Amino acid sequence: KLALGLGRRLRAYVAPLGNPTREAAAAMIEDHCYIPVCERLKKLRRSMGQIQLGATILRHNQQNSKLLARRRAAREDVETKLYEYMPISLYDARSRARLIQREANRPDVHSTKDG
């Protein structure tokens, strides 16, 4: 199956993506399940038609733009500014991990009131 994720489901088609051979079975799944963008567009254009595909892509891009704008607004909102969101990069994740490690290694964190 080819998952496209461009709107609501209208129909489903099942078609082999290639000839199943012993070599293909031995290959990694990514090597024979990935469809390049240009080929995916050709399949979509053939099944949906150019006008409907263009409208669907436009709607999809508009929804993504709105989502990204809402995320930016949420990050900049005064009330939610103190929330810690998921890191957006490996650098950000490592920086947070270093801060937590420094905090955990502080001597005053492990001391008790009595001793």
JSON list of N, CA, C and O in Angstrom, two decimals, residues 18-73:
[
{"chain": "A", "resi": 18, "resn": "GLY", "atom": "N", "xyz": [7.18, -3.87, -7.08]},
{"chain": "A", "resi": 18, "resn": "GLY", "atom": "CA", "xyz": [8.25, -4.43, -7.90]},
{"chain": "A", "resi": 18, "resn": "GLY", "atom": "C", "xyz": [8.11, -5.93, -7.96]},
{"chain": "A", "resi": 18, "resn": "GLY", "atom": "O", "xyz": [7.22, -6.51, -7.34]},
{"chain": "A", "resi": 19, "resn": "ASN", "atom": "N", "xyz": [8.96, -6.57, -8.72]},
{"chain": "A", "resi": 19, "resn": "ASN", "atom": "CA", "xyz": [8.95, -8.03, -8.82]},
{"chain": "A", "resi": 19, "resn": "ASN", "atom": "C", "xyz": [9.63, -8.63, -7.59]},
{"chain": "A", "resi": 19, "resn": "ASN", "atom": "O", "xyz": [10.79, -8.31, -7.32]},
{"chain": "A", "resi": 20, "resn": "PRO", "atom": "N", "xyz": [8.91, -9.48, -6.87]},
{"chain": "A", "resi": 20, "resn": "PRO", "atom": "CA", "xyz": [9.54, -10.08, -5.70]},
{"chain": "A", "resi": 20, "resn": "PRO", "atom": "C", "xyz": [10.58, -11.12, -6.12]},
{"chain": "A", "resi": 20, "resn": "PRO", "atom": "O", "xyz": [10.26, -12.11, -6.78]},
{"chain": "A", "resi": 21, "resn": "THR", "atom": "N", "xyz": [11.81, -10.86, -5.82]},
{"chain": "A", "resi": 21, "resn": "THR", "atom": "CA", "xyz": [12.89, -11.79, -6.13]},
{"chain": "A", "resi": 21, "resn": "THR", "atom": "C", "xyz": [13.62, -12.12, -4.84]},
{"chain": "A", "resi": 21, "resn": "THR", "atom": "O", "xyz": [13.40, -11.49, -3.81]},
{"chain": "A", "resi": 22, "resn": "ARG", "atom": "N", "xyz": [14.48, -13.09, -4.91]},
{"chain": "A", "resi": 22, "resn": "ARG", "atom": "CA", "xyz": [15.24, -13.48, -3.73]},
{"chain": "A", "resi": 22, "resn": "ARG", "atom": "C", "xyz": [16.12, -12.31, -3.27]},
{"chain": "A", "resi": 22, "resn": "ARG", "atom": "O", "xyz": [16.25, -12.05, -2.08]},
{"chain": "A", "resi": 23, "resn": "GLU", "atom": "N", "xyz": [16.70, -11.57, -4.22]},
{"chain": "A", "resi": 23, "resn": "GLU", "atom": "CA", "xyz": [17.54, -10.42, -3.87]},
{"chain": "A", "resi": 23, "resn": "GLU", "atom": "C", "xyz": [16.73, -9.32, -3.22]},
{"chain": "A", "resi": 23, "resn": "GLU", "atom": "O", "xyz": [17.17, -8.70, -2.26]},
{"chain": "A", "resi": 24, "resn": "ALA", "atom": "N", "xyz": [15.53, -9.07, -3.74]},
{"chain": "A", "resi": 24, "resn": "ALA", "atom": "CA", "xyz": [14.68, -8.03, -3.17]},
{"chain": "A", "resi": 24, "resn": "ALA", "atom": "C", "xyz": [14.24, -8.40, -1.77]},
{"chain": "A", "resi": 24, "resn": "ALA", "atom": "O", "xyz": [14.16, -7.54, -0.90]},
{"chain": "A", "resi": 25, "resn": "ALA", "atom": "N", "xyz": [13.97, -9.67, -1.54]},
{"chain": "A", "resi": 25, "resn": "ALA", "atom": "CA", "xyz": [13.57, -10.11, -0.21]},
{"chain": "A", "resi": 25, "resn": "ALA", "atom": "C", "xyz": [14.71, -9.94, 0.78]},
{"chain": "A", "resi": 25, "resn": "ALA", "atom": "O", "xyz": [14.49, -9.66, 1.96]},
{"chain": "A", "resi": 26, "resn": "ALA", "atom": "N", "xyz": [15.94, -10.11, 0.30]},
{"chain": "A", "resi": 26, "resn": "ALA", "atom": "CA", "xyz": [17.10, -9.98, 1.18]},
{"chain": "A", "resi": 26, "resn": "ALA", "atom": "C", "xyz": [17.48, -8.52, 1.42]},
{"chain": "A", "resi": 26, "resn": "ALA", "atom": "O", "xyz": [18.18, -8.22, 2.38]},
{"chain": "A", "resi": 27, "resn": "ALA", "atom": "N", "xyz": [17.03, -7.63, 0.55]},
{"chain": "A", "resi": 27, "resn": "ALA", "atom": "CA", "xyz": [17.38, -6.21, 0.69]},
{"chain": "A", "resi": 27, "resn": "ALA", "atom": "C", "xyz": [16.66, -5.61, 1.89]},
{"chain": "A", "resi": 27, "resn": "ALA", "atom": "O", "xyz": [15.65, -6.11, 2.35]},
{"chain": "A", "resi": 28, "resn": "MET", "atom": "N", "xyz": [17.18, -4.52, 2.37]},
{"chain": "A", "resi": 28, "resn": "MET", "atom": "CA", "xyz": [16.53, -3.84, 3.49]},
{"chain": "A", "resi": 28, "resn": "MET", "atom": "C", "xyz": [15.19, -3.28, 3.03]},
{"chain": "A", "resi": 28, "resn": "MET", "atom": "O", "xyz": [15.03, -2.91, 1.87]},
{"chain": "A", "resi": 29, "resn": "ILE", "atom": "N", "xyz": [14.26, -3.20, 3.98]},
{"chain": "A", "resi": 29, "resn": "ILE", "atom": "CA", "xyz": [12.90, -2.77, 3.64]},
{"chain": "A", "resi": 29, "resn": "ILE", "atom": "C", "xyz": [12.90, -1.36, 3.03]},
{"chain": "A", "resi": 29, "resn": "ILE", "atom": "O", "xyz": [12.13, -1.08, 2.12]},
{"chain": "A", "resi": 30, "resn": "GLU", "atom": "N", "xyz": [13.79, -0.48, 3.49]},
{"chain": "A", "resi": 30, "resn": "GLU", "atom": "CA", "xyz": [13.82, 0.88, 2.97]},
{"chain": "A", "resi": 30, "resn": "GLU", "atom": "C", "xyz": [14.20, 0.93, 1.49]},
{"chain": "A", "resi": 30, "resn": "GLU", "atom": "O", "xyz": [13.84, 1.84, 0.78]},
{"chain": "A", "resi": 31, "resn": "ASP", "atom": "N", "xyz": [14.94, -0.08, 1.05]},
{"chain": "A", "resi": 31, "resn": "ASP", "atom": "CA", "xyz": [15.39, -0.09, -0.33]},
{"chain": "A", "resi": 31, "resn": "ASP", "atom": "C", "xyz": [14.27, -0.34, -1.33]},
{"chain": "A", "resi": 31, "resn": "ASP", "atom": "O", "xyz": [14.36, 0.05, -2.49]},
{"chain": "A", "resi": 32, "resn": "HIS", "atom": "N", "xyz": [13.19, -1.00, -0.90]},
{"chain": "A", "resi": 32, "resn": "HIS", "atom": "CA", "xyz": [12.15, -1.30, -1.88]},
{"chain": "A", "resi": 32, "resn": "HIS", "atom": "C", "xyz": [10.76, -0.81, -1.48]},
{"chain": "A", "resi": 32, "resn": "HIS", "atom": "O", "xyz": [9.79, -1.10, -2.15]},
{"chain": "A", "resi": 33, "resn": "CYS", "atom": "N", "xyz": [10.66, -0.08, -0.38]},
{"chain": "A", "resi": 33, "resn": "CYS", "atom": "CA", "xyz": [9.34, 0.46, -0.04]},
{"chain": "A", "resi": 33, "resn": "CYS", "atom": "C", "xyz": [9.27, 1.98, -0.23]},
{"chain": "A", "resi": 33, "resn": "CYS", "atom": "O", "xyz": [8.19, 2.55, -0.28]},
{"chain": "A", "resi": 34, "resn": "TYR", "atom": "N", "xyz": [10.40, 2.64, -0.33]},
{"chain": "A", "resi": 34, "resn": "TYR", "atom": "CA", "xyz": [10.43, 4.08, -0.50]},
{"chain": "A", "resi": 34, "resn": "TYR", "atom": "C", "xyz": [10.15, 4.44, -1.95]},
{"chain": "A", "resi": 34, "resn": "TYR", "atom": "O", "xyz": [10.70, 3.85, -2.86]},
{"chain": "A", "resi": 35, "resn": "ILE", "atom": "N", "xyz": [9.28, 5.40, -2.14]},
{"chain": "A", "resi": 35, "resn": "ILE", "atom": "CA", "xyz": [8.98, 5.89, -3.49]},
{"chain": "A", "resi": 35, "resn": "ILE", "atom": "C", "xyz": [9.47, 7.34, -3.57]},
{"chain": "A", "resi": 35, "resn": "ILE", "atom": "O", "xyz": [9.03, 8.18, -2.78]},
{"chain": "A", "resi": 36, "resn": "PRO", "atom": "N", "xyz": [10.37, 7.63, -4.49]},
{"chain": "A", "resi": 36, "resn": "PRO", "atom": "CA", "xyz": [10.87, 9.00, -4.62]},
{"chain": "A", "resi": 36, "resn": "PRO", "atom": "C", "xyz": [9.73, 9.98, -4.89]},
{"chain": "A", "resi": 36, "resn": "PRO", "atom": "O", "xyz": [8.69, 9.61, -5.43]},
{"chain": "A", "resi": 37, "resn": "VAL", "atom": "N", "xyz": [9.95, 11.23, -4.51]},
{"chain": "A", "resi": 37, "resn": "VAL", "atom": "CA", "xyz": [8.91, 12.25, -4.61]},
{"chain": "A", "resi": 37, "resn": "VAL", "atom": "C", "xyz": [8.39, 12.38, -6.04]},
{"chain": "A", "resi": 37, "resn": "VAL", "atom": "O", "xyz": [7.16, 12.43, -6.26]},
{"chain": "A", "resi": 38, "resn": "CYS", "atom": "N", "xyz": [9.27, 12.42, -7.02]},
{"chain": "A", "resi": 38, "resn": "CYS", "atom": "CA", "xyz": [8.82, 12.60, -8.41]},
{"chain": "A", "resi": 38, "resn": "CYS", "atom": "C", "xyz": [7.94, 11.43, -8.86]},
{"chain": "A", "resi": 38, "resn": "CYS", "atom": "O", "xyz": [6.91, 11.63, -9.52]},
{"chain": "A", "resi": 39, "resn": "GLU", "atom": "N", "xyz": [8.30, 10.21, -8.46]},
{"chain": "A", "resi": 39, "resn": "GLU", "atom": "CA", "xyz": [7.49, 9.05, -8.83]},
{"chain": "A", "resi": 39, "resn": "GLU", "atom": "C", "xyz": [6.15, 9.05, -8.07]},
{"chain": "A", "resi": 39, "resn": "GLU", "atom": "O", "xyz": [5.11, 8.72, -8.62]},
{"chain": "A", "resi": 40, "resn": "ARG", "atom": "N", "xyz": [6.19, 9.46, -6.80]},
{"chain": "A", "resi": 40, "resn": "ARG", "atom": "CA", "xyz": [4.96, 9.55, -6.00]},
{"chain": "A", "resi": 40, "resn": "ARG", "atom": "C", "xyz": [4.01, 10.56, -6.62]},
{"chain": "A", "resi": 40, "resn": "ARG", "atom": "O", "xyz": [2.80, 10.34, -6.72]},
{"chain": "A", "resi": 41, "resn": "LEU", "atom": "N", "xyz": [4.56, 11.69, -7.07]},
{"chain": "A", "resi": 41, "resn": "LEU", "atom": "CA", "xyz": [3.72, 12.71, -7.72]},
{"chain": "A", "resi": 41, "resn": "LEU", "atom": "C", "xyz": [3.09, 12.17, -9.01]},
{"chain": "A", "resi": 41, "resn": "LEU", "atom": "O", "xyz": [1.92, 12.45, -9.30]},
{"chain": "A", "resi": 42, "resn": "LYS", "atom": "N", "xyz": [3.85, 11.41, -9.78]},
{"chain": "A", "resi": 42, "resn": "LYS", "atom": "CA", "xyz": [3.30, 10.82, -11.01]},
{"chain": "A", "resi": 42, "resn": "LYS", "atom": "C", "xyz": [2.14, 9.89, -10.69]},
{"chain": "A", "resi": 42, "resn": "LYS", "atom": "O", "xyz": [1.10, 9.93, -11.36]},
{"chain": "A", "resi": 43, "resn": "LYS", "atom": "N", "xyz": [2.30, 9.06, -9.66]},
{"chain": "A", "resi": 43, "resn": "LYS", "atom": "CA", "xyz": [1.24, 8.14, -9.27]},
{"chain": "A", "resi": 43, "resn": "LYS", "atom": "C", "xyz": [0.00, 8.90, -8.79]},
{"chain": "A", "resi": 43, "resn": "LYS", "atom": "O", "xyz": [-1.12, 8.55, -9.14]},
{"chain": "A", "resi": 44, "resn": "LEU", "atom": "N", "xyz": [0.24, 9.93, -8.00]},
{"chain": "A", "resi": 44, "resn": "LEU", "atom": "CA", "xyz": [-0.88, 10.74, -7.51]},
{"chain": "A", "resi": 44, "resn": "LEU", "atom": "C", "xyz": [-1.60, 11.45, -8.66]},
{"chain": "A", "resi": 44, "resn": "LEU", "atom": "O", "xyz": [-2.82, 11.50, -8.71]},
{"chain": "A", "resi": 45, "resn": "ARG", "atom": "N", "xyz": [-0.81, 12.01, -9.56]},
{"chain": "A", "resi": 45, "resn": "ARG", "atom": "CA", "xyz": [-1.38, 12.73, -10.69]},
{"chain": "A", "resi": 45, "resn": "ARG", "atom": "C", "xyz": [-2.22, 11.80, -11.57]},
{"chain": "A", "resi": 45, "resn": "ARG", "atom": "O", "xyz": [-3.31, 12.14, -12.01]},
{"chain": "A", "resi": 46, "resn": "ARG", "atom": "N", "xyz": [-1.71, 10.58, -11.76]},
{"chain": "A", "resi": 46, "resn": "ARG", "atom": "CA", "xyz": [-2.42, 9.59, -12.57]},
{"chain": "A", "resi": 46, "resn": "ARG", "atom": "C", "xyz": [-3.73, 9.16, -11.89]},
{"chain": "A", "resi": 46, "resn": "ARG", "atom": "O", "xyz": [-4.75, 8.99, -12.54]},
{"chain": "A", "resi": 47, "resn": "SER", "atom": "N", "xyz": [-3.71, 8.99, -10.58]},
{"chain": "A", "resi": 47, "resn": "SER", "atom": "CA", "xyz": [-4.90, 8.50, -9.89]},
{"chain": "A", "resi": 47, "resn": "SER", "atom": "C", "xyz": [-5.89, 9.60, -9.55]},
{"chain": "A", "resi": 47, "resn": "SER", "atom": "O", "xyz": [-7.10, 9.37, -9.57]},
{"chain": "A", "resi": 48, "resn": "MET", "atom": "N", "xyz": [-5.41, 10.82, -9.25]},
{"chain": "A", "resi": 48, "resn": "MET", "atom": "CA", "xyz": [-6.30, 11.90, -8.81]},
{"chain": "A", "resi": 48, "resn": "MET", "atom": "C", "xyz": [-6.63, 12.89, -9.92]},
{"chain": "A", "resi": 48, "resn": "MET", "atom": "O", "xyz": [-7.66, 13.54, -9.87]},
{"chain": "A", "resi": 49, "resn": "GLY", "atom": "N", "xyz": [-5.73, 13.04, -10.85]},
{"chain": "A", "resi": 49, "resn": "GLY", "atom": "CA", "xyz": [-5.86, 14.09, -11.85]},
{"chain": "A", "resi": 49, "resn": "GLY", "atom": "C", "xyz": [-5.12, 15.33, -11.38]},
{"chain": "A", "resi": 49, "resn": "GLY", "atom": "O", "xyz": [-4.97, 15.57, -10.18]},
{"chain": "A", "resi": 50, "resn": "GLN", "atom": "N", "xyz": [-4.65, 16.13, -12.33]},
{"chain": "A", "resi": 50, "resn": "GLN", "atom": "CA", "xyz": [-3.81, 17.29, -12.02]},
{"chain": "A", "resi": 50, "resn": "GLN", "atom": "C", "xyz": [-4.53, 18.32, -11.17]},
{"chain": "A", "resi": 50, "resn": "GLN", "atom": "O", "xyz": [-3.98, 18.84, -10.21]},
{"chain": "A", "resi": 51, "resn": "ILE", "atom": "N", "xyz": [-5.79, 18.62, -11.49]},
{"chain": "A", "resi": 51, "resn": "ILE", "atom": "CA", "xyz": [-6.52, 19.67, -10.77]},
{"chain": "A", "resi": 51, "resn": "ILE", "atom": "C", "xyz": [-6.75, 19.28, -9.32]},
{"chain": "A", "resi": 51, "resn": "ILE", "atom": "O", "xyz": [-6.47, 20.06, -8.40]},
{"chain": "A", "resi": 52, "resn": "GLN", "atom": "N", "xyz": [-7.25, 18.06, -9.10]},
{"chain": "A", "resi": 52, "resn": "GLN", "atom": "CA", "xyz": [-7.51, 17.63, -7.73]},
{"chain": "A", "resi": 52, "resn": "GLN", "atom": "C", "xyz": [-6.21, 17.49, -6.93]},
{"chain": "A", "resi": 52, "resn": "GLN", "atom": "O", "xyz": [-6.16, 17.85, -5.76]},
{"chain": "A", "resi": 53, "resn": "LEU", "atom": "N", "xyz": [-5.15, 17.00, -7.57]},
{"chain": "A", "resi": 53, "resn": "LEU", "atom": "CA", "xyz": [-3.87, 16.88, -6.89]},
{"chain": "A", "resi": 53, "resn": "LEU", "atom": "C", "xyz": [-3.36, 18.26, -6.49]},
{"chain": "A", "resi": 53, "resn": "LEU", "atom": "O", "xyz": [-2.92, 18.45, -5.36]},
{"chain": "A", "resi": 54, "resn": "GLY", "atom": "N", "xyz": [-3.43, 19.22, -7.40]},
{"chain": "A", "resi": 54, "resn": "GLY", "atom": "CA", "xyz": [-2.97, 20.58, -7.09]},
{"chain": "A", "resi": 54, "resn": "GLY", "atom": "C", "xyz": [-3.74, 21.18, -5.93]},
{"chain": "A", "resi": 54, "resn": "GLY", "atom": "O", "xyz": [-3.17, 21.78, -5.02]},
{"chain": "A", "resi": 55, "resn": "ALA", "atom": "N", "xyz": [-5.07, 20.99, -5.93]},
{"chain": "A", "resi": 55, "resn": "ALA", "atom": "CA", "xyz": [-5.90, 21.52, -4.84]},
{"chain": "A", "resi": 55, "resn": "ALA", "atom": "C", "xyz": [-5.57, 20.83, -3.52]},
{"chain": "A", "resi": 55, "resn": "ALA", "atom": "O", "xyz": [-5.49, 21.47, -2.47]},
{"chain": "A", "resi": 56, "resn": "THR", "atom": "N", "xyz": [-5.33, 19.53, -3.57]},
{"chain": "A", "resi": 56, "resn": "THR", "atom": "CA", "xyz": [-5.01, 18.77, -2.36]},
{"chain": "A", "resi": 56, "resn": "THR", "atom": "C", "xyz": [-3.67, 19.19, -1.79]},
{"chain": "A", "resi": 56, "resn": "THR", "atom": "O", "xyz": [-3.53, 19.38, -0.58]},
{"chain": "A", "resi": 57, "resn": "ILE", "atom": "N", "xyz": [-2.68, 19.35, -2.66]},
{"chain": "A", "resi": 57, "resn": "ILE", "atom": "CA", "xyz": [-1.36, 19.78, -2.20]},
{"chain": "A", "resi": 57, "resn": "ILE", "atom": "C", "xyz": [-1.43, 21.19, -1.63]},
{"chain": "A", "resi": 57, "resn": "ILE", "atom": "O", "xyz": [-0.83, 21.48, -0.59]},
{"chain": "A", "resi": 58, "resn": "LEU", "atom": "N", "xyz": [-2.17, 22.07, -2.27]},
{"chain": "A", "resi": 58, "resn": "LEU", "atom": "CA", "xyz": [-2.33, 23.43, -1.77]},
{"chain": "A", "resi": 58, "resn": "LEU", "atom": "C", "xyz": [-2.96, 23.42, -0.38]},
{"chain": "A", "resi": 58, "resn": "LEU", "atom": "O", "xyz": [-2.47, 24.09, 0.54]},
{"chain": "A", "resi": 59, "resn": "ARG", "atom": "N", "xyz": [-4.03, 22.65, -0.21]},
{"chain": "A", "resi": 59, "resn": "ARG", "atom": "CA", "xyz": [-4.71, 22.56, 1.09]},
{"chain": "A", "resi": 59, "resn": "ARG", "atom": "C", "xyz": [-3.76, 21.98, 2.14]},
{"chain": "A", "resi": 59, "resn": "ARG", "atom": "O", "xyz": [-3.68, 22.48, 3.26]},
{"chain": "A", "resi": 60, "resn": "HIS", "atom": "N", "xyz": [-3.02, 20.95, 1.75]},
{"chain": "A", "resi": 60, "resn": "HIS", "atom": "CA", "xyz": [-2.05, 20.33, 2.66]},
{"chain": "A", "resi": 60, "resn": "HIS", "atom": "C", "xyz": [-0.99, 21.33, 3.10]},
{"chain": "A", "resi": 60, "resn": "HIS", "atom": "O", "xyz": [-0.66, 21.44, 4.30]},
{"chain": "A", "resi": 61, "resn": "ASN", "atom": "N", "xyz": [-0.45, 22.10, 2.16]},
{"chain": "A", "resi": 61, "resn": "ASN", "atom": "CA", "xyz": [0.56, 23.11, 2.48]},
{"chain": "A", "resi": 61, "resn": "ASN", "atom": "C", "xyz": [0.00, 24.22, 3.37]},
{"chain": "A", "resi": 61, "resn": "ASN", "atom": "O", "xyz": [0.68, 24.70, 4.28]},
{"chain": "A", "resi": 62, "resn": "GLN", "atom": "N", "xyz": [-1.23, 24.63, 3.12]},
{"chain": "A", "resi": 62, "resn": "GLN", "atom": "CA", "xyz": [-1.86, 25.65, 3.96]},
{"chain": "A", "resi": 62, "resn": "GLN", "atom": "C", "xyz": [-2.05, 25.15, 5.39]},
{"chain": "A", "resi": 62, "resn": "GLN", "atom": "O", "xyz": [-1.79, 25.88, 6.35]},
{"chain": "A", "resi": 63, "resn": "GLN", "atom": "N", "xyz": [-2.47, 23.89, 5.53]},
{"chain": "A", "resi": 63, "resn": "GLN", "atom": "CA", "xyz": [-2.64, 23.32, 6.86]},
{"chain": "A", "resi": 63, "resn": "GLN", "atom": "C", "xyz": [-1.31, 23.23, 7.59]},
{"chain": "A", "resi": 63, "resn": "GLN", "atom": "O", "xyz": [-1.22, 23.54, 8.78]},
{"chain": "A", "resi": 64, "resn": "ASN", "atom": "N", "xyz": [-0.26, 22.84, 6.88]},
{"chain": "A", "resi": 64, "resn": "ASN", "atom": "CA", "xyz": [1.07, 22.77, 7.49]},
{"chain": "A", "resi": 64, "resn": "ASN", "atom": "C", "xyz": [1.55, 24.15, 7.91]},
{"chain": "A", "resi": 64, "resn": "ASN", "atom": "O", "xyz": [2.14, 24.31, 8.97]},
{"chain": "A", "resi": 65, "resn": "SER", "atom": "N", "xyz": [1.30, 25.17, 7.08]},
{"chain": "A", "resi": 65, "resn": "SER", "atom": "CA", "xyz": [1.71, 26.53, 7.42]},
{"chain": "A", "resi": 65, "resn": "SER", "atom": "C", "xyz": [0.99, 27.02, 8.67]},
{"chain": "A", "resi": 65, "resn": "SER", "atom": "O", "xyz": [1.60, 27.63, 9.55]},
{"chain": "A", "resi": 66, "resn": "LYS", "atom": "N", "xyz": [-0.30, 26.74, 8.76]},
{"chain": "A", "resi": 66, "resn": "LYS", "atom": "CA", "xyz": [-1.07, 27.14, 9.95]},
{"chain": "A", "resi": 66, "resn": "LYS", "atom": "C", "xyz": [-0.54, 26.43, 11.19]},
{"chain": "A", "resi": 66, "resn": "LYS", "atom": "O", "xyz": [-0.39, 27.03, 12.25]},
{"chain": "A", "resi": 67, "resn": "LEU", "atom": "N", "xyz": [-0.24, 25.14, 11.05]},
{"chain": "A", "resi": 67, "resn": "LEU", "atom": "CA", "xyz": [0.27, 24.37, 12.18]},
{"chain": "A", "resi": 67, "resn": "LEU", "atom": "C", "xyz": [1.60, 24.93, 12.65]},
{"chain": "A", "resi": 67, "resn": "LEU", "atom": "O", "xyz": [1.81, 25.13, 13.86]},
{"chain": "A", "resi": 68, "resn": "LEU", "atom": "N", "xyz": [2.51, 25.23, 11.72]},
{"chain": "A", "resi": 68, "resn": "LEU", "atom": "CA", "xyz": [3.81, 25.78, 12.10]},
{"chain": "A", "resi": 68, "resn": "LEU", "atom": "C", "xyz": [3.67, 27.15, 12.74]},
{"chain": "A", "resi": 68, "resn": "LEU", "atom": "O", "xyz": [4.37, 27.47, 13.71]},
{"chain": "A", "resi": 69, "resn": "ALA", "atom": "N", "xyz": [2.74, 27.97, 12.24]},
{"chain": "A", "resi": 69, "resn": "ALA", "atom": "CA", "xyz": [2.50, 29.28, 12.84]},
{"chain": "A", "resi": 69, "resn": "ALA", "atom": "C", "xyz": [1.96, 29.14, 14.26]},
{"chain": "A", "resi": 69, "resn": "ALA", "atom": "O", "xyz": [2.37, 29.88, 15.17]},
{"chain": "A", "resi": 70, "resn": "ARG", "atom": "N", "xyz": [1.07, 28.17, 14.48]},
{"chain": "A", "resi": 70, "resn": "ARG", "atom": "CA", "xyz": [0.54, 27.94, 15.84]},
{"chain": "A", "resi": 70, "resn": "ARG", "atom": "C", "xyz": [1.64, 27.47, 16.77]},
{"chain": "A", "resi": 70, "resn": "ARG", "atom": "O", "xyz": [1.68, 27.86, 17.95]},
{"chain": "A", "resi": 71, "resn": "ARG", "atom": "N", "xyz": [2.53, 26.64, 16.29]},
{"chain": "A", "resi": 71, "resn": "ARG", "atom": "CA", "xyz": [3.63, 26.16, 17.12]},
{"chain": "A", "resi": 71, "resn": "ARG", "atom": "C", "xyz": [4.56, 27.31, 17.50]},
{"chain": "A", "resi": 71, "resn": "ARG", "atom": "O", "xyz": [5.01, 27.42, 18.64]},
{"chain": "A", "resi": 72, "resn": "ARG", "atom": "N", "xyz": [4.86, 28.19, 16.52]},
{"chain": "A", "resi": 72, "resn": "ARG", "atom": "CA", "xyz": [5.70, 29.36, 16.81]},
{"chain": "A", "resi": 72, "resn": "ARG", "atom": "C", "xyz": [5.02, 30.25, 17.84]},
{"chain": "A", "resi": 72, "resn": "ARG", "atom": "O", "xyz": [5.66, 30.71, 18.79]},
{"chain": "A", "resi": 73, "resn": "ALA", "atom": "N", "xyz": [3.73, 30.49, 17.68]},
{"chain": "A", "resi": 73, "resn": "ALA", "atom": "CA", "xyz": [2.99, 31.32, 18.61]},
{"chain": "A", "resi": 73, "resn": "ALA", "atom": "C", "xyz": [2.98, 30.71, 20.01]},
{"chain": "A", "resi": 73, "resn": "ALA", "atom": "O", "xyz": [3.12, 31.42, 21.01]}
]
